[in-house]
PDB file of C-alpha atoms in Angstrom:
ATOM      1  CA  MET A   1       0.119  -0.282   0.475  1.00 80.00           C
ATOM      2  CA  SER A   2       0.918   3.871  -0.746  1.00 93.00           C
ATOM      3  CA  THR A   3       1.862   5.916   1.449  1.00 93.00           C
ATOM      4  CA  GLN A   4       1.695   9.876   1.724  1.00 97.00           C
ATOM      5  CA  ARG A   5       2.451  12.772   3.650  1.00 97.00           C
ATOM      6  CA  TYR A   6       0.274  14.278   6.534  1.00 98.00           C
ATOM      7  CA  LEU A   7       1.629  17.845   8.582  1.00 98.00           C
ATOM      8  CA  VAL A   8       2.032  15.985  11.972  1.00 97.00           C
ATOM      9  CA  LEU A   9       1.891  18.139  15.876  1.00 96.00           C
ATOM     10  CA  HIS A  10       2.567  17.251  18.923  1.00 95.00           C
ATOM     11  CA  ASP A  11       1.092  20.501  20.417  1.00 90.00           C
ATOM     12  CA  TYR A  12       2.141  19.934  24.187  1.00 84.00           C
ATOM     13  CA  GLY A  13       0.875  23.460  24.966  1.00 76.00           C
ATOM     14  CA  MET A  14       2.942  26.327  25.570  1.00 78.00           C
ATOM     15  CA  GLY A  15       4.656  25.387  22.258  1.00 85.00           C
ATOM     16  CA  GLY A  16       4.689  22.044  19.245  1.00 91.00           C
ATOM     17  CA  LEU A  17       6.810  19.971  17.970  1.00 95.00           C
ATOM     18  CA  TRP A  18       6.094  19.098  13.716  1.00 97.00           C
ATOM     19  CA  TRP A  19       6.883  16.344  11.929  1.00 97.00           C
ATOM     20  CA  TRP A  20       5.690  15.130   7.748  1.00 98.00           C
ATOM     21  CA  ILE A  21       5.389  11.632   8.842  1.00 98.00           C
ATOM     22  CA  ARG A  22       4.667   9.369   5.241  1.00 98.00           C
ATOM     23  CA  ALA A  23       1.869   6.729   6.621  1.00 98.00           C
ATOM     24  CA  ARG A  24      -0.487   4.984   4.840  1.00 97.00           C
ATOM     25  CA  SER A  25      -4.328   6.409   6.412  1.00 97.00           C
ATOM     26  CA  VAL A  26      -4.754   9.565   9.463  1.00 95.00           C
ATOM     27  CA  ARG A  27      -5.452   6.696  10.897  1.00 95.00           C
ATOM     28  CA  GLU A  28      -2.066   5.010  10.832  1.00 97.00           C
ATOM     29  CA  VAL A  29      -0.324   7.892  12.393  1.00 97.00           C
ATOM     30  CA  ARG A  30      -2.760   8.413  15.100  1.00 96.00           C
ATOM     31  CA  GLU A  31      -2.442   4.621  16.150  1.00 96.00           C
ATOM     32  CA  THR A  32       1.217   4.702  15.351  1.00 97.00           C
ATOM     33  CA  PHE A  33       2.401   8.448  17.969  1.00 97.00           C
ATOM     34  CA  ALA A  34       0.607   9.575  20.914  1.00 97.00           C
ATOM     35  CA  GLN A  35      -1.020  13.160  21.943  1.00 95.00           C
ATOM     36  CA  VAL A  36      -0.724  14.289  17.663  1.00 96.00           C
ATOM     37  CA  GLU A  37      -2.987  16.266  15.660  1.00 95.00           C
ATOM     38  CA  VAL A  38      -2.325  14.815  11.988  1.00 96.00           C
ATOM     39  CA  VAL A  39      -3.111  19.073  10.570  1.00 96.00           C
ATOM     40  CA  ASP A  40      -5.315  19.042   7.663  1.00 93.00           C
ATOM     41  CA  ASP A  41      -6.178  23.164   7.283  1.00 93.00           C
ATOM     42  CA  PRO A  42      -5.188  23.614   3.870  1.00 96.00           C
ATOM     43  CA  ALA A  43      -3.380  26.644   4.858  1.00 96.00           C
ATOM     44  CA  ALA A  44      -1.402  25.733   8.002  1.00 95.00           C
ATOM     45  CA  VAL A  45       0.329  22.946   5.532  1.00 97.00           C
ATOM     46  CA  ALA A  46       0.794  24.920   2.432  1.00 97.00           C
ATOM     47  CA  ARG A  47       3.170  27.629   5.463  1.00 96.00           C
ATOM     48  CA  ALA A  48       4.867  23.808   6.748  1.00 97.00           C
ATOM     49  CA  GLU A  49       6.230  23.894   3.491  1.00 96.00           C
ATOM     50  CA  GLY A  50       8.600  27.279   4.162  1.00 94.00           C
ATOM     51  CA  TRP A  51       8.749  25.041   7.187  1.00 96.00           C
ATOM     52  CA  ASN A  52      12.495  23.014   8.126  1.00 95.00           C
ATOM     53  CA  LEU A  53      10.406  20.171   9.132  1.00 96.00           C
ATOM     54  CA  ASP A  54      12.483  16.144   9.867  1.00 94.00           C
ATOM     55  CA  GLU A  55      10.402  14.171   6.901  1.00 96.00           C
ATOM     56  CA  VAL A  56       9.478  10.630   8.992  1.00 96.00           C
ATOM     57  CA  ASP A  57       9.271   7.426   7.142  1.00 97.00           C
ATOM     58  CA  ILE A  58       6.608   5.998   9.482  1.00 97.00           C
ATOM     59  CA  ASP A  59       8.057   2.559   9.516  1.00 95.00           C
ATOM     60  CA  THR A  60      11.691   3.951  10.082  1.00 95.00           C
ATOM     61  CA  ALA A  61      12.838   1.915  13.220  1.00 92.00           C
ATOM     62  CA  THR A  62      14.792   5.587  14.830  1.00 91.00           C
ATOM     63  CA  PRO A  63      11.930   8.227  14.415  1.00 93.00           C
ATOM     64  CA  PRO A  64      13.838  12.001  15.665  1.00 93.00           C
ATOM     65  CA  ALA A  65      13.780  12.603  19.431  1.00 91.00           C
ATOM     66  CA  GLY A  66      10.373  13.853  20.580  1.00 92.00           C
ATOM     67  CA  LEU A  67       8.724  11.908  18.447  1.00 96.00           C
ATOM     68  CA  ASN A  68      10.382   8.543  18.996  1.00 95.00           C
ATOM     69  CA  GLU A  69       8.706   9.208  23.032  1.00 96.00           C
ATOM     70  CA  LEU A  70       5.307   9.547  21.267  1.00 97.00           C
ATOM     71  CA  ARG A  71       5.688   6.033  19.451  1.00 97.00           C
ATOM     72  CA  ALA A  72       6.969   4.116  22.979  1.00 96.00           C
ATOM     73  CA  THR A  73       4.135   5.904  24.550  1.00 97.00           C
ATOM     74  CA  ARG A  74       2.056   4.725  22.544  1.00 97.00           C
ATOM     75  CA  ASP A  75       3.781   1.299  22.101  1.00 96.00           C
ATOM     76  CA  LYS A  76       3.040   1.313  25.554  1.00 97.00           C
ATOM     77  CA  GLN A  77      -1.705   1.828  25.383  1.00 98.00           C
ATOM     78  CA  ARG A  78      -1.185  -0.606  22.787  1.00 96.00           C
ATOM     79  CA  ALA A  79      -1.248  -3.401  25.135  1.00 93.00           C
ATOM     80  CA  LEU A  80      -4.093  -2.176  28.000  1.00 97.00           C
ATOM     81  CA  PRO A  81      -7.179  -2.538  27.272  1.00 97.00           C
ATOM     82  CA  GLY A  82      -9.483  -0.070  26.401  1.00 96.00           C
ATOM     83  CA  PHE A  83      -6.763   1.030  23.605  1.00 97.00           C
ATOM     84  CA  GLY A  84      -8.243   2.471  20.715  1.00 96.00           C
ATOM     85  CA  ALA A  85     -11.118   2.202  22.432  1.00 96.00           C
ATOM     86  CA  LEU A  86     -13.399   5.860  21.629  1.00 96.00           C
ATOM     87  CA  ALA A  87     -11.249   6.382  18.531  1.00 95.00           C
ATOM     88  CA  ASP A  88     -13.922   6.471  16.088  1.00 93.00           C
ATOM     89  CA  LYS A  89     -16.234   8.176  17.883  1.00 94.00           C
ATOM     90  CA  GLN A  90     -17.571  10.886  15.815  1.00 95.00           C
ATOM     91  CA  VAL A  91     -19.015  12.297  19.257  1.00 97.00           C
ATOM     92  CA  LEU A  92     -17.484  11.773  23.356  1.00 97.00           C
ATOM     93  CA  PHE A  93     -18.809  13.449  26.522  1.00 98.00           C
ATOM     94  CA  LEU A  94     -15.836  12.529  29.064  1.00 98.00           C
ATOM     95  CA  ARG A  95     -15.462  12.794  33.413  1.00 97.00           C
ATOM     96  CA  GLN A  96     -12.658  14.437  34.851  1.00 95.00           C
ATOM     97  CA  VAL A  97     -11.288  14.947  37.676  1.00 93.00           C
ATOM     98  CA  TRP A  98      -8.337  17.980  38.594  1.00 87.00           C
ATOM     99  CA  ASP A  99      -7.114  17.317  41.691  1.00 83.00           C
ATOM    100  CA  GLY A 100      -5.944  21.098  42.217  1.00 76.00           C
ATOM    101  CA  ASP A 101      -6.452  24.038  44.068  1.00 80.00           C
ATOM    102  CA  GLU A 102      -9.511  24.588  43.237  1.00 81.00           C
ATOM    103  CA  PRO A 103     -10.883  20.725  42.988  1.00 85.00           C
ATOM    104  CA  ALA A 104     -13.658  20.515  39.542  1.00 91.00           C
ATOM    105  CA  THR A 105     -15.052  17.542  37.848  1.00 96.00           C
ATOM    106  CA  TYR A 106     -14.990  18.400  33.902  1.00 96.00           C
ATOM    107  CA  LEU A 107     -17.417  17.135  31.516  1.00 98.00           C
ATOM    108  CA  MET A 108     -16.291  18.202  27.838  1.00 97.00           C
ATOM    109  CA  GLU A 109     -18.360  17.136  24.708  1.00 98.00           C
ATOM    110  CA  ILE A 110     -15.625  16.313  23.168  1.00 96.00           C
ATOM    111  CA  GLY A 111     -15.554  15.783  19.001  1.00 94.00           C
ATOM    112  CA  PRO A 112     -13.746  13.452  16.562  1.00 92.00           C
ATOM    113  CA  ASP A 113     -10.422  15.126  17.088  1.00 90.00           C
ATOM    114  CA  GLY A 114     -10.068  15.610  20.193  1.00 92.00           C
ATOM    115  CA  ARG A 115     -10.705  18.480  21.409  1.00 91.00           C
ATOM    116  CA  ARG A 116     -13.741  20.128  23.099  1.00 94.00           C
ATOM    117  CA  VAL A 117     -16.738  21.347  21.096  1.00 95.00           C
ATOM    118  CA  ARG A 118     -18.424  22.170  24.563  1.00 97.00           C
ATOM    119  CA  GLN A 119     -16.948  21.844  28.575  1.00 96.00           C
ATOM    120  CA  VAL A 120     -18.870  21.529  32.613  1.00 97.00           C
ATOM    121  CA  GLU A 121     -16.962  23.000  35.483  1.00 95.00           C
ATOM    122  CA  VAL A 122     -18.842  21.489  38.417  1.00 95.00           C
ATOM    123  CA  ALA A 123     -16.687  23.095  40.922  1.00 92.00           C
ATOM    124  CA  GLU A 124     -17.360  20.714  44.988  1.00 88.00           C
ATOM    125  CA  ASP A 125     -20.102  22.461  46.257  1.00 91.00           C
ATOM    126  CA  GLY A 126     -22.066  21.060  42.786  1.00 91.00           C
ATOM    127  CA  THR A 127     -22.550  24.443  40.389  1.00 93.00           C
ATOM    128  CA  GLY A 128     -21.388  24.573  37.829  1.00 95.00           C
ATOM    129  CA  ILE A 129     -20.225  26.621  34.422  1.00 96.00           C
ATOM    130  CA  LYS A 130     -20.222  26.309  30.441  1.00 96.00           C
ATOM    131  CA  THR A 131     -18.080  26.873  28.233  1.00 95.00           C
ATOM    132  CA  ASP A 132     -17.636  26.720  24.693  1.00 93.00           C
ATOM    133  CA  SER A 133     -15.686  26.892  22.266  1.00 86.00           C
ATOM    134  CA  GLU A 134     -16.495  30.841  21.493  1.00 86.00           C
ATOM    135  CA  ASP A 135     -14.467  30.875  24.977  1.00 87.00           C
ATOM    136  CA  TRP A 136     -11.768  29.268  23.985  1.00 83.00           C
ATOM    137  CA  PRO A 137      -8.648  31.783  21.601  1.00 79.00           C
ATOM    138  CA  LEU A 138      -7.084  27.968  21.508  1.00 79.00           C
ATOM    139  CA  ASN A 139      -8.330  25.197  21.270  1.00 80.00           C
ATOM    140  CA  PRO A 140      -5.916  22.077  21.156  1.00 82.00           C
ATOM    141  CA  PRO A 141      -6.753  18.080  21.002  1.00 86.00           C
ATOM    142  CA  MET A 142      -7.228  17.717  24.792  1.00 88.00           C
ATOM    143  CA  VAL A 143      -7.314  13.542  24.215  1.00 93.00           C
ATOM    144  CA  ASP A 144      -6.404  11.539  22.602  1.00 95.00           C
ATOM    145  CA  LEU A 145      -8.972   9.275  21.385  1.00 96.00           C
ATOM    146  CA  PHE A 146      -7.533   6.273  21.912  1.00 97.00           C
ATOM    147  CA  ASP A 147      -5.783   6.224  25.225  1.00 97.00           C
ATOM    148  CA  PRO A 148      -6.596   3.056  27.163  1.00 97.00           C
ATOM    149  CA  GLN A 149      -7.964   4.980  29.792  1.00 95.00           C
ATOM    150  CA  LEU A 150     -10.682   7.241  28.524  1.00 96.00           C
ATOM    151  CA  PRO A 151     -13.279   4.179  28.406  1.00 97.00           C
ATOM    152  CA  ASN A 152     -13.335   4.587  32.292  1.00 97.00           C
ATOM    153  CA  GLN A 153     -14.141   8.475  32.087  1.00 97.00           C
ATOM    154  CA  GLU A 154     -16.954   8.274  29.476  1.00 97.00           C
ATOM    155  CA  ILE A 155     -20.614   9.105  30.478  1.00 98.00           C
ATOM    156  CA  ASP A 156     -22.885   9.341  28.468  1.00 97.00           C
ATOM    157  CA  ARG A 157     -25.182  12.220  26.152  1.00 98.00           C
ATOM    158  CA  GLU A 158     -28.052  12.458  29.129  1.00 98.00           C
ATOM    159  CA  GLU A 159     -25.248  13.019  32.012  1.00 97.00           C
ATOM    160  CA  PHE A 160     -23.388  15.379  30.020  1.00 98.00           C
ATOM    161  CA  GLU A 161     -27.149  17.836  28.442  1.00 98.00           C
ATOM    162  CA  ARG A 162     -27.831  17.587  32.406  1.00 97.00           C
ATOM    163  CA  ALA A 163     -24.869  18.669  33.986  1.00 97.00           C
ATOM    164  CA  TRP A 164     -25.093  21.594  30.505  1.00 97.00           C
ATOM    165  CA  ALA A 165     -28.578  22.952  31.444  1.00 97.00           C
ATOM    166  CA  ALA A 166     -27.916  23.505  35.156  1.00 96.00           C
ATOM    167  CA  ALA A 167     -25.028  24.818  34.110  1.00 97.00           C
ATOM    168  CA  ARG A 168     -24.315  28.690  33.934  1.00 96.00           C
ATOM    169  CA  TRP A 169     -22.451  30.950  31.170  1.00 95.00           C
ATOM    170  CA  GLU A 170     -19.145  31.502  32.664  1.00 82.00           C
ATOM    171  CA  ASP A 171     -19.339  34.953  30.928  1.00 76.00           C
ATOM    172  CA  GLY A 172     -22.803  35.979  32.434  1.00 74.00           C
ATOM    173  CA  ARG A 173     -24.604  35.639  28.636  1.00 75.00           C
TER     174      ARG A 173
END
């Protein structure tokens, strides 16, 4: 089977690592490397043509630094139950708990690219604040849909919609 060249990004929050990867499909790239996005926006691809990016064949034994670690992570995940179980979902609803300074539970609607569509932040007192893509100046993929931990975080649409209906808008809309 022939390969195609894909622009691939690992967004680590304050920046990103970019590569051209030759693979048989977008799915093969996402299934081989953890926490990557295949960028298909024509303007972004055109801009990247002028960058001096490494070009890597997906089957290479020694990918460049950064990409090698993402492959190693994926190789470990592949053996775990739940690996890729949610990868083909078009819409996914998740519950993620944050145990930071201000603990909260995040209920998220996730699109097929791993990006948030809508989110409800539920505080310890049960109050909820809802936000959507209009509220986020940046919206990188939040989840890797092949991650074997995701099935344990999945909730149904009804639970999400109840929380969404009960929450108030962050900006008071």
